[in-house]
PDB file of C-alpha atoms in Angstrom:
ATOM      1  CA  MET H 319      19.869   0.113  11.443  1.00 46.00           C
ATOM      2  CA  THR H 320      20.589   1.584   8.196  1.00 45.00           C
ATOM      3  CA  SER H 321      24.266   1.402   6.787  1.00 53.00           C
ATOM      4  CA  ASN H 322      23.945   4.337   4.118  1.00 75.00           C
ATOM      5  CA  LYS H 323      21.736   7.324   3.823  1.00 83.00           C
ATOM      6  CA  LEU H 324      21.048   8.100   0.175  1.00 90.00           C
ATOM      7  CA  ALA H 325      21.271  11.879  -0.338  1.00 91.00           C
ATOM      8  CA  ALA H 326      18.977  14.037  -2.491  1.00 94.00           C
ATOM      9  CA  GLY H 327      20.622  14.687  -5.718  1.00 95.00           C
ATOM     10  CA  GLN H 328      23.031  11.698  -5.781  1.00 95.00           C
ATOM     11  CA  ALA H 329      22.787   9.097  -8.381  1.00 96.00           C
ATOM     12  CA  PHE H 330      20.450   6.236  -7.559  1.00 96.00           C
ATOM     13  CA  PRO H 331      22.546   3.246  -6.930  1.00 96.00           C
ATOM     14  CA  HIS H 332      22.110   0.610  -9.900  1.00 95.00           C
ATOM     15  CA  MET H 333      19.595  -2.114  -8.548  1.00 96.00           C
ATOM     16  CA  ILE H 334      17.584  -4.787 -10.032  1.00 96.00           C
ATOM     17  CA  ALA H 335      15.231  -7.190  -8.624  1.00 97.00           C
ATOM     18  CA  PRO H 336      13.184 -10.251  -9.938  1.00 98.00           C
ATOM     19  CA  ASN H 337       9.859  -9.216 -11.629  1.00 97.00           C
ATOM     20  CA  ILE H 338       6.567 -10.884 -10.605  1.00 95.00           C
ATOM     21  CA  GLN H 339       5.924 -11.355 -14.256  1.00 91.00           C
ATOM     22  CA  GLY H 340       9.297 -12.655 -15.137  1.00 94.00           C
ATOM     23  CA  GLY H 341      12.504 -11.231 -15.985  1.00 95.00           C
ATOM     24  CA  GLU H 342      13.858  -8.251 -13.951  1.00 96.00           C
ATOM     25  CA  VAL H 343      12.659  -4.951 -12.701  1.00 95.00           C
ATOM     26  CA  GLN H 344      15.291  -2.317 -13.212  1.00 92.00           C
ATOM     27  CA  LEU H 345      15.157   0.253 -10.236  1.00 92.00           C
ATOM     28  CA  THR H 346      17.589   2.758 -11.379  1.00 89.00           C
ATOM     29  CA  SER H 347      16.145   4.970 -13.894  1.00 82.00           C
ATOM     30  CA  PRO H 348      13.138   5.439 -15.748  1.00 87.00           C
ATOM     31  CA  SER H 349      12.606   3.906 -19.299  1.00 87.00           C
ATOM     32  CA  ALA H 350      12.684   5.806 -22.387  1.00 86.00           C
ATOM     33  CA  ALA H 351       9.141   6.685 -22.209  1.00 91.00           C
ATOM     34  CA  TYR H 352       9.297   8.454 -18.876  1.00 95.00           C
ATOM     35  CA  ASP H 353      10.924  11.413 -17.229  1.00 93.00           C
ATOM     36  CA  ARG H 354      11.149  10.022 -13.740  1.00 95.00           C
ATOM     37  CA  ARG H 355      10.781   6.756 -11.844  1.00 97.00           C
ATOM     38  CA  LEU H 356       9.029   6.560  -8.690  1.00 98.00           C
ATOM     39  CA  VAL H 357      10.470   3.414  -6.716  1.00 98.00           C
ATOM     40  CA  VAL H 358       8.139   2.264  -3.669  1.00 98.00           C
ATOM     41  CA  VAL H 359       9.590  -0.178  -1.241  1.00 98.00           C
ATOM     42  CA  TYR H 360       6.854  -1.940   0.573  1.00 97.00           C
ATOM     43  CA  ARG H 361       7.065  -4.202   3.845  1.00 95.00           C
ATOM     44  CA  GLY H 362       5.485  -7.257   2.123  1.00 93.00           C
ATOM     45  CA  LYS H 363       2.364  -9.289   1.981  1.00 93.00           C
ATOM     46  CA  HIS H 364       1.993  -9.384   5.839  1.00 90.00           C
ATOM     47  CA  CYS H 365       1.492  -5.477   5.964  1.00 93.00           C
ATOM     48  CA  PRO H 366      -2.316  -4.354   5.385  1.00 94.00           C
ATOM     49  CA  LEU H 367      -0.903  -0.738   5.210  1.00 96.00           C
ATOM     50  CA  CYS H 368       1.306  -1.721   2.302  1.00 95.00           C
ATOM     51  CA  THR H 369      -1.978  -3.388   0.497  1.00 96.00           C
ATOM     52  CA  ASN H 370      -3.803  -0.196   0.794  1.00 97.00           C
ATOM     53  CA  TYR H 371      -0.919   1.984  -0.150  1.00 97.00           C
ATOM     54  CA  LEU H 372      -0.158  -0.181  -3.483  1.00 97.00           C
ATOM     55  CA  LYS H 373      -3.956  -0.053  -4.188  1.00 97.00           C
ATOM     56  CA  GLN H 374      -3.948   3.691  -3.831  1.00 98.00           C
ATOM     57  CA  LEU H 375      -0.855   3.745  -5.944  1.00 98.00           C
ATOM     58  CA  ASN H 376      -2.619   1.975  -8.711  1.00 97.00           C
ATOM     59  CA  GLU H 377      -5.519   4.221  -8.593  1.00 98.00           C
ATOM     60  CA  LEU H 378      -3.142   7.092  -9.146  1.00 98.00           C
ATOM     61  CA  LEU H 379      -1.175   5.554 -11.703  1.00 98.00           C
ATOM     62  CA  PRO H 380      -2.868   7.231 -14.896  1.00 98.00           C
ATOM     63  CA  GLU H 381      -2.018  10.551 -13.389  1.00 97.00           C
ATOM     64  CA  LEU H 382       1.592   9.709 -12.414  1.00 98.00           C
ATOM     65  CA  ASN H 383       2.058   8.262 -16.023  1.00 97.00           C
ATOM     66  CA  ALA H 384       0.704  11.437 -17.464  1.00 96.00           C
ATOM     67  CA  LEU H 385       3.223  13.503 -15.726  1.00 95.00           C
ATOM     68  CA  GLY H 386       5.878  11.205 -17.128  1.00 96.00           C
ATOM     69  CA  VAL H 387       6.493   9.326 -13.962  1.00 97.00           C
ATOM     70  CA  GLU H 388       6.972   5.452 -14.213  1.00 97.00           C
ATOM     71  CA  VAL H 389       6.009   3.404 -11.128  1.00 98.00           C
ATOM     72  CA  VAL H 390       7.617   0.246  -9.738  1.00 97.00           C
ATOM     73  CA  ALA H 391       7.308  -1.401  -6.267  1.00 98.00           C
ATOM     74  CA  VAL H 392       9.521  -3.945  -4.577  1.00 98.00           C
ATOM     75  CA  SER H 393       9.796  -5.807  -1.528  1.00 97.00           C
ATOM     76  CA  ALA H 394      11.892  -8.514   0.110  1.00 96.00           C
ATOM     77  CA  ASP H 395       8.974 -11.199  -0.018  1.00 96.00           C
ATOM     78  CA  SER H 396       9.697 -14.426  -1.611  1.00 94.00           C
ATOM     79  CA  LYS H 397       8.235 -15.003  -5.052  1.00 95.00           C
ATOM     80  CA  THR H 398       5.509 -17.117  -3.505  1.00 94.00           C
ATOM     81  CA  ARG H 399       4.595 -14.409  -0.992  1.00 93.00           C
ATOM     82  CA  ALA H 400       4.875 -11.744  -3.544  1.00 95.00           C
ATOM     83  CA  MET H 401       2.498 -13.362  -5.857  1.00 95.00           C
ATOM     84  CA  GLN H 402      -0.236 -14.028  -3.597  1.00 94.00           C
ATOM     85  CA  HIS H 403      -0.113 -10.293  -2.520  1.00 93.00           C
ATOM     86  CA  ILE H 404      -0.014  -9.014  -5.911  1.00 92.00           C
ATOM     87  CA  ASN H 405      -3.053 -11.360  -6.811  1.00 94.00           C
ATOM     88  CA  GLU H 406      -4.983  -9.144  -4.147  1.00 93.00           C
ATOM     89  CA  VAL H 407      -3.517  -5.796  -5.109  1.00 95.00           C
ATOM     90  CA  LYS H 408      -3.695  -6.290  -8.825  1.00 96.00           C
ATOM     91  CA  PRO H 409      -1.232  -3.466  -9.880  1.00 96.00           C
ATOM     92  CA  ASN H 410      -0.870  -2.132 -13.314  1.00 97.00           C
ATOM     93  CA  PHE H 411       2.811  -1.343 -12.612  1.00 97.00           C
ATOM     94  CA  GLU H 412       5.878  -3.498 -12.327  1.00 96.00           C
ATOM     95  CA  VAL H 413       6.536  -5.194  -9.000  1.00 97.00           C
ATOM     96  CA  GLY H 414       9.741  -6.557  -7.889  1.00 97.00           C
ATOM     97  CA  TYR H 415      10.537  -9.296  -4.911  1.00 97.00           C
ATOM     98  CA  ASP H 416      13.207 -10.863  -3.077  1.00 97.00           C
ATOM     99  CA  LEU H 417      14.967  -7.480  -2.158  1.00 97.00           C
ATOM    100  CA  SER H 418      18.036  -8.631  -0.456  1.00 97.00           C
ATOM    101  CA  ILE H 419      19.461  -7.353   2.807  1.00 96.00           C
ATOM    102  CA  LYS H 420      22.450  -5.837   1.114  1.00 96.00           C
ATOM    103  CA  GLN H 421      20.079  -3.996  -1.431  1.00 97.00           C
ATOM    104  CA  MET H 422      17.914  -2.706   1.543  1.00 96.00           C
ATOM    105  CA  GLN H 423      21.174  -1.576   3.176  1.00 96.00           C
ATOM    106  CA  THR H 424      22.542   0.281   0.144  1.00 96.00           C
ATOM    107  CA  LEU H 425      19.066   2.031  -0.155  1.00 96.00           C
ATOM    108  CA  GLY H 426      19.461   3.086   3.600  1.00 95.00           C
ATOM    109  CA  LEU H 427      16.069   1.423   4.435  1.00 96.00           C
ATOM    110  CA  TYR H 428      15.364   0.456   7.831  1.00 95.00           C
ATOM    111  CA  ILE H 429      15.153  -3.436   7.970  1.00 96.00           C
ATOM    112  CA  SER H 430      13.162  -5.354  10.740  1.00 94.00           C
ATOM    113  CA  GLN H 431      13.022  -9.013  11.836  1.00 88.00           C
ATOM    114  CA  PRO H 432       9.770 -10.555  11.697  1.00 81.00           C
ATOM    115  CA  ARG H 433       7.851 -10.882  15.049  1.00 85.00           C
ATOM    116  CA  SER H 434       6.467 -14.385  14.036  1.00 82.00           C
ATOM    117  CA  PRO H 435       6.628 -16.833  10.949  1.00 78.00           C
ATOM    118  CA  GLN H 436       3.045 -15.616  10.270  1.00 76.00           C
ATOM    119  CA  GLU H 437       4.367 -12.256   9.709  1.00 74.00           C
ATOM    120  CA  SER H 438       7.241 -12.919   7.426  1.00 78.00           C
ATOM    121  CA  ASP H 439       9.862 -15.695   6.927  1.00 79.00           C
ATOM    122  CA  ARG H 440      12.649 -13.338   6.457  1.00 89.00           C
ATOM    123  CA  PRO H 441      13.961  -9.621   7.534  1.00 92.00           C
ATOM    124  CA  PHE H 442      11.948  -7.016   5.612  1.00 93.00           C
ATOM    125  CA  ALA H 443      12.426  -3.556   4.725  1.00 94.00           C
ATOM    126  CA  GLU H 444      10.389  -0.891   6.233  1.00 96.00           C
ATOM    127  CA  PRO H 445       8.937   1.742   3.786  1.00 97.00           C
ATOM    128  CA  GLY H 446      10.975   3.771   1.439  1.00 97.00           C
ATOM    129  CA  LEU H 447       9.846   5.950  -1.609  1.00 98.00           C
ATOM    130  CA  PHE H 448      12.360   7.399  -4.035  1.00 97.00           C
ATOM    131  CA  VAL H 449      11.790   9.560  -7.035  1.00 97.00           C
ATOM    132  CA  ILE H 450      14.417   9.175  -9.553  1.00 96.00           C
ATOM    133  CA  ASN H 451      14.802  12.108 -12.337  1.00 94.00           C
ATOM    134  CA  ALA H 452      15.720  11.451 -15.953  1.00 91.00           C
ATOM    135  CA  ASP H 453      19.385  11.944 -15.021  1.00 92.00           C
ATOM    136  CA  GLY H 454      19.199   9.037 -12.630  1.00 94.00           C
ATOM    137  CA  ASN H 455      19.465  11.195  -9.523  1.00 95.00           C
ATOM    138  CA  ILE H 456      17.242  11.134  -6.613  1.00 96.00           C
ATOM    139  CA  GLN H 457      14.814  14.029  -6.591  1.00 95.00           C
ATOM    140  CA  VAL H 458      12.728  12.834  -3.693  1.00 96.00           C
ATOM    141  CA  VAL H 459      13.712  10.515  -0.955  1.00 96.00           C
ATOM    142  CA  ASP H 460      11.515   9.332   1.953  1.00 96.00           C
ATOM    143  CA  ILE H 461      12.601   6.497   4.191  1.00 96.00           C
ATOM    144  CA  SER H 462      10.551   5.294   7.407  1.00 95.00           C
ATOM    145  CA  ASN H 463      11.166   2.762  10.259  1.00 94.00           C
ATOM    146  CA  ALA H 464       7.611   2.108  10.667  1.00 91.00           C
ATOM    147  CA  PRO H 465       4.673   1.058   8.367  1.00 90.00           C
ATOM    148  CA  PHE H 466       2.247   3.868   9.295  1.00 92.00           C
ATOM    149  CA  VAL H 467       4.610   6.670   8.397  1.00 93.00           C
ATOM    150  CA  ARG H 468       4.972   7.215   4.748  1.00 94.00           C
ATOM    151  CA  PRO H 469       4.089   9.994   2.119  1.00 95.00           C
ATOM    152  CA  ASP H 470       0.580  10.598   1.263  1.00 96.00           C
ATOM    153  CA  LEU H 471       0.253   9.818  -2.281  1.00 97.00           C
ATOM    154  CA  SER H 472      -2.010  12.560  -3.007  1.00 96.00           C
ATOM    155  CA  SER H 473       0.230  14.969  -1.763  1.00 97.00           C
ATOM    156  CA  LEU H 474       3.228  13.413  -3.576  1.00 97.00           C
ATOM    157  CA  LEU H 475       1.310  13.697  -6.943  1.00 97.00           C
ATOM    158  CA  MET H 476       0.481  17.369  -6.118  1.00 97.00           C
ATOM    159  CA  GLY H 477       4.300  17.970  -5.605  1.00 96.00           C
ATOM    160  CA  LEU H 478       5.254  16.039  -8.751  1.00 96.00           C
ATOM    161  CA  LYS H 479       2.935  18.076 -10.694  1.00 96.00           C
ATOM    162  CA  PHE H 480       4.617  21.263  -9.326  1.00 95.00           C
ATOM    163  CA  ILE H 481       8.029  19.633 -10.327  1.00 92.00           C
ATOM    164  CA  HIS H 482       7.026  18.648 -13.531  1.00 91.00           C
ATOM    165  CA  ASN H 483       5.838  22.184 -14.513  1.00 91.00           C
ATOM    166  CA  PRO H 484       8.968  23.709 -16.364  1.00 89.00           C
ATOM    167  CA  GLU H 485       7.881  27.378 -15.374  1.00 94.00           C
ATOM    168  CA  ASN H 486       8.491  26.479 -11.742  1.00 92.00           C
ATOM    169  CA  HIS H 487      12.264  25.708 -12.167  1.00 90.00           C
ATOM    170  CA  TYR H 488      12.032  23.684  -9.185  1.00 91.00           C
ATOM    171  CA  PRO H 489      15.510  22.206  -8.099  1.00 91.00           C
ATOM    172  CA  ILE H 490      16.309  19.098  -6.073  1.00 93.00           C
ATOM    173  CA  ARG H 491      15.831  20.147  -2.326  1.00 93.00           C
ATOM    174  CA  GLY H 492      17.761  19.253   0.640  1.00 91.00           C
ATOM    175  CA  THR H 493      21.084  19.318  -1.039  1.00 88.00           C
ATOM    176  CA  TYR H 494      22.875  21.947   1.471  1.00 86.00           C
ATOM    177  CA  GLN H 495      26.244  20.684   2.542  1.00 82.00           C
TER     178      GLN H 495
END
């Protein structure tokens, strides 16, 4: 059950996670070199769909970066499990781990209990995706309660290209109150 629903157009909450390569991953806003930040919350090492999704994200990374989109992925996995998973994926983007239940709730994510110790050793987030604009506001949000329901990355890239084009004057959608 989610405790919050992040709304399109609202400020993305300040959030950090430990970085696989050391230090911290800042989830909140893009660094100075980028206009937007794409935050992908994935289920963890136990999820083959997540592995494929992160590999596809890595393949599209040059195009995303060329659009001014910085990419970061994060899960609730322990450092050990996250390192094992990332050694398989070999991403060229930052990866955070150890997302807490409170952080998952703040993001409005669905949280699942593991079905067995082989799946995971702790509760984990179901997929979530956020595009944060240069102002730190949520441009795109997608939250799922199942591993097989998440945005197609090719379609997302196409949409981000449209948003990025200043001639389109594309607003943040879904903000009607």
